[in-house]
């Protein structure tokens, strides 16, 4: 069984509870926090220690502003030895949330940090293209040399200089 297969029922259950509470963003933030903590290698060792109690594990992973019943999900994951699935659960939950909210999640990677105005221009272009609201994360990768790389789930737009050079190289070789 893959991690996605194991994580999917937990993500769906969390989504159902969050929607019932009208707290989709709060659950998203809490899951992201718990996933970041659980993914830390030192914390992973601690979470795998058989002497760790459920209460200690939950208190380590639950953020201060956690929504109602979030600790119950962590308790269930602890009991089923599934805390390591938190990063996958968080990602699947966000996919369900963005689909329900009609939001496209995009990552814009550029060679240098982009000015806010340019990010807004790219967001507007993505909104027109997808016909939905767009939530953007930005990243910097100097290896791109210039331009941007936009990853919006199933759609990847490579406007980077590195990508253009690679396409030019392929055209010249073939």
PDB file of N, CA and C in Angstrom, residues 2 11 21 44 47 50 52 66 78-80 110 112 119-121 134 136 139 142 144 147:
ATOM      1  N   UNK A   2       0.488   2.237  -0.786  1.00  0.00           N
ATOM      2  CA  UNK A   2       1.265   3.471  -0.829  1.00  0.00           C
ATOM      3  C   UNK A   2       0.864   4.380   0.321  1.00  0.00           C
ATOM      4  N   UNK A  11      -7.280  12.025   5.556  1.00  0.00           N
ATOM      5  CA  UNK A  11      -7.455  13.350   4.947  1.00  0.00           C
ATOM      6  C   UNK A  11      -8.937  13.624   4.702  1.00  0.00           C
ATOM      7  N   UNK A  21     -17.361  22.050  10.657  1.00  0.00           N
ATOM      8  CA  UNK A  21     -17.052  23.143  11.583  1.00  0.00           C
ATOM      9  C   UNK A  21     -16.890  24.494  10.877  1.00  0.00           C
ATOM     10  N   UNK A  44      10.986  12.621  14.166  1.00  0.00           N
ATOM     11  CA  UNK A  44      10.624  11.289  13.686  1.00  0.00           C
ATOM     12  C   UNK A  44      11.172  10.188  14.578  1.00  0.00           C
ATOM     13  N   UNK A  47       9.065  10.248  17.712  1.00  0.00           N
ATOM     14  CA  UNK A  47       7.731   9.686  17.497  1.00  0.00           C
ATOM     15  C   UNK A  47       7.762   8.167  17.371  1.00  0.00           C
ATOM     16  N   UNK A  50       8.941   3.748  21.453  1.00  0.00           N
ATOM     17  CA  UNK A  50       7.793   3.062  22.051  1.00  0.00           C
ATOM     18  C   UNK A  50       7.415   3.590  23.444  1.00  0.00           C
ATOM     19  N   UNK A  52       7.039   6.721  24.122  1.00  0.00           N
ATOM     20  CA  UNK A  52       6.286   7.965  23.935  1.00  0.00           C
ATOM     21  C   UNK A  52       4.796   7.706  24.147  1.00  0.00           C
ATOM     22  N   UNK A  66      -4.976  25.316  17.339  1.00  0.00           N
ATOM     23  CA  UNK A  66      -5.598  24.187  16.656  1.00  0.00           C
ATOM     24  C   UNK A  66      -7.116  24.245  16.748  1.00  0.00           C
ATOM     25  N   UNK A  78      -1.826   8.455  16.199  1.00  0.00           N
ATOM     26  CA  UNK A  78      -0.875   7.837  17.135  1.00  0.00           C
ATOM     27  C   UNK A  78      -1.261   6.387  17.410  1.00  0.00           C
ATOM     28  N   UNK A  79      -2.529   6.168  17.725  1.00  0.00           N
ATOM     29  CA  UNK A  79      -3.002   4.819  18.060  1.00  0.00           C
ATOM     30  C   UNK A  79      -2.821   3.847  16.902  1.00  0.00           C
ATOM     31  N   UNK A  80      -2.952   4.352  15.669  1.00  0.00           N
ATOM     32  CA  UNK A  80      -2.832   3.497  14.490  1.00  0.00           C
ATOM     33  C   UNK A  80      -1.426   3.503  13.891  1.00  0.00           C
ATOM     34  N   UNK A 110      11.336  31.483  -9.179  1.00  0.00           N
ATOM     35  CA  UNK A 110      12.083  32.421 -10.012  1.00  0.00           C
ATOM     36  C   UNK A 110      13.547  32.415  -9.605  1.00  0.00           C
ATOM     37  N   UNK A 112      15.327  35.023  -8.947  1.00  0.00           N
ATOM     38  CA  UNK A 112      15.473  36.028  -7.890  1.00  0.00           C
ATOM     39  C   UNK A 112      14.096  36.281  -7.293  1.00  0.00           C
ATOM     40  N   UNK A 119       4.204  39.440  -8.866  1.00  0.00           N
ATOM     41  CA  UNK A 119       3.474  38.265  -8.381  1.00  0.00           C
ATOM     42  C   UNK A 119       1.976  38.454  -8.612  1.00  0.00           C
ATOM     43  N   UNK A 120       1.469  39.647  -8.329  1.00  0.00           N
ATOM     44  CA  UNK A 120       0.043  39.934  -8.548  1.00  0.00           C
ATOM     45  C   UNK A 120      -0.321  39.836 -10.029  1.00  0.00           C
ATOM     46  N   UNK A 121       0.568  40.272 -10.912  1.00  0.00           N
ATOM     47  CA  UNK A 121       0.328  40.169 -12.349  1.00  0.00           C
ATOM     48  C   UNK A 121       0.244  38.703 -12.760  1.00  0.00           C
ATOM     49  N   UNK A 134      -6.724  31.918  -7.253  1.00  0.00           N
ATOM     50  CA  UNK A 134      -5.393  31.322  -7.250  1.00  0.00           C
ATOM     51  C   UNK A 134      -4.693  31.658  -5.939  1.00  0.00           C
ATOM     52  N   UNK A 136      -0.953  31.426  -4.258  1.00  0.00           N
ATOM     53  CA  UNK A 136       0.410  31.305  -4.766  1.00  0.00           C
ATOM     54  C   UNK A 136       1.426  31.205  -3.636  1.00  0.00           C
ATOM     55  N   UNK A 139       9.040  30.769  -4.549  1.00  0.00           N
ATOM     56  CA  UNK A 139      10.302  30.143  -4.210  1.00  0.00           C
ATOM     57  C   UNK A 139      11.387  30.752  -5.086  1.00  0.00           C
ATOM     58  N   UNK A 142      18.182  30.017  -7.964  1.00  0.00           N
ATOM     59  CA  UNK A 142      19.117  30.696  -8.870  1.00  0.00           C
ATOM     60  C   UNK A 142      19.496  29.859 -10.094  1.00  0.00           C
ATOM     61  N   UNK A 144      17.636  28.612 -12.171  1.00  0.00           N
ATOM     62  CA  UNK A 144      16.749  28.922 -13.298  1.00  0.00           C
ATOM     63  C   UNK A 144      17.365  29.977 -14.222  1.00  0.00           C
ATOM     64  N   UNK A 147      13.697  34.323 -15.623  1.00  0.00           N
ATOM     65  CA  UNK A 147      12.330  33.910 -15.898  1.00  0.00           C
ATOM     66  C   UNK A 147      11.696  33.229 -14.697  1.00  0.00           C
TER      67      UNK A 147
END
